[in-house]
């Protein structure tokens, strides 16, 4: 018997999965039931971005990675 894990294998995957659970727009209140946060990295930063499909508002969260 195997357990299904929807939250990923790395800490950053798990963080994105947590963000994906809350896709309600802070601007218009629309709840995006099919969307997801997009992740991008520059090496020392990880940026997460979600665009509301209803009003186009953009929400971002950025993490700075340190040693």
Short mmCIF file of N, CA and C in Angstrom, two decimals:
data_model
loop_
_atom_site.label_atom_id
_atom_site.label_comp_id
_atom_site.label_asym_id
_atom_site.label_seq_id
_atom_site.Cartn_x
_atom_site.Cartn_y
_atom_site.Cartn_z
N UNK A 1 0.84 -1.18 0.00
CA UNK A 1 0.00 0.00 0.00
C UNK A 1 0.88 1.24 0.00
N UNK A 2 0.64 2.14 -0.92
CA UNK A 2 1.42 3.37 -0.96
C UNK A 2 0.55 4.56 -0.59
N UNK A 3 1.18 5.54 0.01
CA UNK A 3 0.48 6.77 0.37
C UNK A 3 0.69 7.79 -0.72
N UNK A 4 -0.37 8.44 -1.12
CA UNK A 4 -0.26 9.49 -2.14
C UNK A 4 0.07 10.80 -1.45
N UNK A 5 1.06 11.47 -1.97
CA UNK A 5 1.47 12.75 -1.41
C UNK A 5 1.33 13.81 -2.49
N UNK A 6 0.44 14.76 -2.26
CA UNK A 6 0.20 15.83 -3.23
C UNK A 6 1.07 17.05 -2.95
N UNK A 7 1.91 16.99 -1.93
CA UNK A 7 2.61 18.19 -1.53
C UNK A 7 4.06 18.24 -1.98
N UNK A 8 4.54 17.31 -2.78
CA UNK A 8 5.88 17.39 -3.33
C UNK A 8 6.94 16.74 -2.49
N UNK A 9 8.14 16.75 -3.03
CA UNK A 9 9.24 16.06 -2.37
C UNK A 9 10.28 17.00 -1.78
N UNK A 10 10.30 18.25 -2.20
CA UNK A 10 11.26 19.21 -1.66
C UNK A 10 10.53 20.25 -0.84
N UNK A 11 11.22 20.97 0.02
CA UNK A 11 10.56 22.03 0.78
C UNK A 11 9.88 23.07 -0.12
N UNK A 12 10.50 23.41 -1.25
CA UNK A 12 9.89 24.39 -2.15
C UNK A 12 8.65 23.83 -2.84
N UNK A 13 8.66 22.54 -3.17
CA UNK A 13 7.45 21.90 -3.72
C UNK A 13 6.32 21.92 -2.70
N UNK A 14 6.66 21.65 -1.47
CA UNK A 14 5.63 21.63 -0.42
C UNK A 14 5.08 23.03 -0.18
N UNK A 15 5.93 24.04 -0.25
CA UNK A 15 5.47 25.42 -0.08
C UNK A 15 4.52 25.81 -1.22
N UNK A 16 4.88 25.45 -2.45
CA UNK A 16 4.01 25.74 -3.60
C UNK A 16 2.66 25.03 -3.44
N UNK A 17 2.69 23.79 -2.99
CA UNK A 17 1.44 23.05 -2.77
C UNK A 17 0.57 23.76 -1.73
N UNK A 18 1.20 24.33 -0.71
CA UNK A 18 0.46 25.08 0.30
C UNK A 18 -0.16 26.33 -0.33
N UNK A 19 0.60 27.05 -1.14
CA UNK A 19 0.06 28.23 -1.83
C UNK A 19 -1.10 27.84 -2.74
N UNK A 20 -0.97 26.71 -3.44
CA UNK A 20 -2.00 26.26 -4.38
C UNK A 20 -3.34 25.95 -3.70
N UNK A 21 -3.32 25.74 -2.40
CA UNK A 21 -4.56 25.46 -1.67
C UNK A 21 -5.38 26.73 -1.46
N UNK A 22 -4.77 27.90 -1.59
CA UNK A 22 -5.46 29.17 -1.35
C UNK A 22 -5.31 30.06 -2.59
N UNK A 23 -6.27 29.96 -3.48
CA UNK A 23 -6.22 30.73 -4.73
C UNK A 23 -7.35 31.76 -4.79
N UNK A 24 -7.75 32.29 -3.65
CA UNK A 24 -8.78 33.33 -3.62
C UNK A 24 -8.10 34.68 -3.83
N UNK A 25 -8.62 35.43 -4.80
CA UNK A 25 -8.06 36.74 -5.13
C UNK A 25 -8.32 37.73 -4.01
N UNK A 26 -7.30 38.44 -3.60
CA UNK A 26 -7.44 39.45 -2.55
C UNK A 26 -8.12 40.71 -3.08
N UNK A 27 -8.10 40.90 -4.38
CA UNK A 27 -8.70 42.10 -4.98
C UNK A 27 -10.21 41.95 -5.20
N UNK A 28 -10.62 40.86 -5.84
CA UNK A 28 -12.04 40.72 -6.21
C UNK A 28 -12.76 39.58 -5.50
N UNK A 29 -12.03 38.72 -4.78
CA UNK A 29 -12.64 37.62 -4.05
C UNK A 29 -12.89 36.36 -4.87
N UNK A 30 -12.54 36.37 -6.15
CA UNK A 30 -12.75 35.20 -7.01
C UNK A 30 -11.90 34.04 -6.50
N UNK A 31 -12.51 32.85 -6.45
CA UNK A 31 -11.75 31.66 -6.06
C UNK A 31 -11.41 30.85 -7.32
N UNK A 32 -10.14 30.78 -7.62
CA UNK A 32 -9.64 30.07 -8.80
C UNK A 32 -9.51 28.59 -8.45
N UNK A 33 -10.42 27.78 -8.96
CA UNK A 33 -10.43 26.36 -8.60
C UNK A 33 -9.57 25.50 -9.52
N UNK A 34 -9.07 26.06 -10.61
CA UNK A 34 -8.25 25.27 -11.54
C UNK A 34 -6.84 25.83 -11.72
N UNK A 35 -6.56 26.96 -11.14
CA UNK A 35 -5.25 27.60 -11.32
C UNK A 35 -4.19 27.07 -10.38
N UNK A 36 -3.02 27.67 -10.49
CA UNK A 36 -1.89 27.30 -9.63
C UNK A 36 -0.91 28.47 -9.60
N UNK A 37 -0.10 28.50 -8.59
CA UNK A 37 0.98 29.46 -8.51
C UNK A 37 2.09 29.01 -9.45
N UNK A 38 2.73 29.96 -10.10
CA UNK A 38 3.88 29.68 -10.95
C UNK A 38 5.14 30.01 -10.15
N UNK A 39 6.12 29.15 -10.22
CA UNK A 39 7.37 29.36 -9.48
C UNK A 39 8.51 29.64 -10.46
N UNK A 40 9.39 30.55 -10.06
CA UNK A 40 10.56 30.88 -10.86
C UNK A 40 11.71 31.17 -9.91
N UNK A 41 12.90 30.75 -10.31
CA UNK A 41 14.07 30.99 -9.46
C UNK A 41 15.17 31.69 -10.24
N UNK A 42 15.92 32.50 -9.51
CA UNK A 42 17.08 33.17 -10.09
C UNK A 42 18.37 32.64 -9.48
N UNK A 43 18.27 31.64 -8.66
CA UNK A 43 19.44 31.09 -7.97
C UNK A 43 19.44 31.46 -6.51
N UNK A 44 19.28 32.75 -6.19
CA UNK A 44 19.26 33.16 -4.79
C UNK A 44 17.87 33.59 -4.34
N UNK A 45 16.90 33.57 -5.25
CA UNK A 45 15.52 33.93 -4.92
C UNK A 45 14.56 32.97 -5.62
N UNK A 46 13.46 32.71 -4.94
CA UNK A 46 12.37 31.94 -5.54
C UNK A 46 11.14 32.83 -5.49
N UNK A 47 10.55 33.06 -6.65
CA UNK A 47 9.37 33.91 -6.75
C UNK A 47 8.17 33.06 -7.14
N UNK A 48 7.08 33.26 -6.43
CA UNK A 48 5.81 32.59 -6.73
C UNK A 48 4.84 33.67 -7.20
N UNK A 49 4.05 33.34 -8.23
CA UNK A 49 3.16 34.33 -8.83
C UNK A 49 1.84 33.67 -9.21
N UNK A 50 0.75 34.37 -8.91
CA UNK A 50 -0.57 33.90 -9.33
C UNK A 50 -1.32 35.09 -9.93
N UNK A 51 -1.90 34.87 -11.11
CA UNK A 51 -2.69 35.90 -11.79
C UNK A 51 -4.15 35.49 -11.69
N UNK A 52 -4.98 36.37 -11.18
CA UNK A 52 -6.41 36.10 -11.05
C UNK A 52 -7.03 36.06 -12.45
N UNK A 53 -7.70 34.96 -12.79
CA UNK A 53 -8.31 34.87 -14.12
C UNK A 53 -9.55 35.76 -14.25
N UNK A 54 -10.07 36.27 -13.15
CA UNK A 54 -11.26 37.10 -13.20
C UNK A 54 -10.93 38.57 -13.41
N UNK A 55 -10.02 39.12 -12.60
CA UNK A 55 -9.74 40.56 -12.67
C UNK A 55 -8.32 40.88 -13.13
N UNK A 56 -7.45 39.87 -13.22
CA UNK A 56 -6.08 40.10 -13.67
C UNK A 56 -5.12 40.56 -12.59
N UNK A 57 -5.58 40.63 -11.35
CA UNK A 57 -4.69 41.03 -10.26
C UNK A 57 -3.56 40.01 -10.12
N UNK A 58 -2.37 40.51 -9.83
CA UNK A 58 -1.20 39.64 -9.70
C UNK A 58 -0.75 39.65 -8.24
N UNK A 59 -0.63 38.46 -7.69
CA UNK A 59 -0.11 38.31 -6.34
C UNK A 59 1.24 37.62 -6.43
N UNK A 60 2.22 38.14 -5.73
CA UNK A 60 3.55 37.54 -5.75
C UNK A 60 4.05 37.32 -4.32
N UNK A 61 4.87 36.33 -4.19
CA UNK A 61 5.58 36.06 -2.94
C UNK A 61 6.99 35.67 -3.32
N UNK A 62 7.97 36.28 -2.69
CA UNK A 62 9.37 36.02 -3.03
C UNK A 62 10.14 35.60 -1.79
N UNK A 63 10.91 34.55 -1.95
CA UNK A 63 11.78 34.07 -0.88
C UNK A 63 13.22 34.28 -1.28
N UNK A 64 14.01 34.81 -0.39
CA UNK A 64 15.43 34.94 -0.64
C UNK A 64 16.14 33.78 0.03
N UNK A 65 16.93 33.05 -0.73
CA UNK A 65 17.67 31.90 -0.21
C UNK A 65 19.02 32.37 0.30
N UNK A 66 19.40 31.88 1.47
CA UNK A 66 20.70 32.24 2.03
C UNK A 66 21.43 30.98 2.45
N UNK A 67 22.72 31.12 2.66
CA UNK A 67 23.54 29.99 3.11
C UNK A 67 23.33 29.72 4.56
#
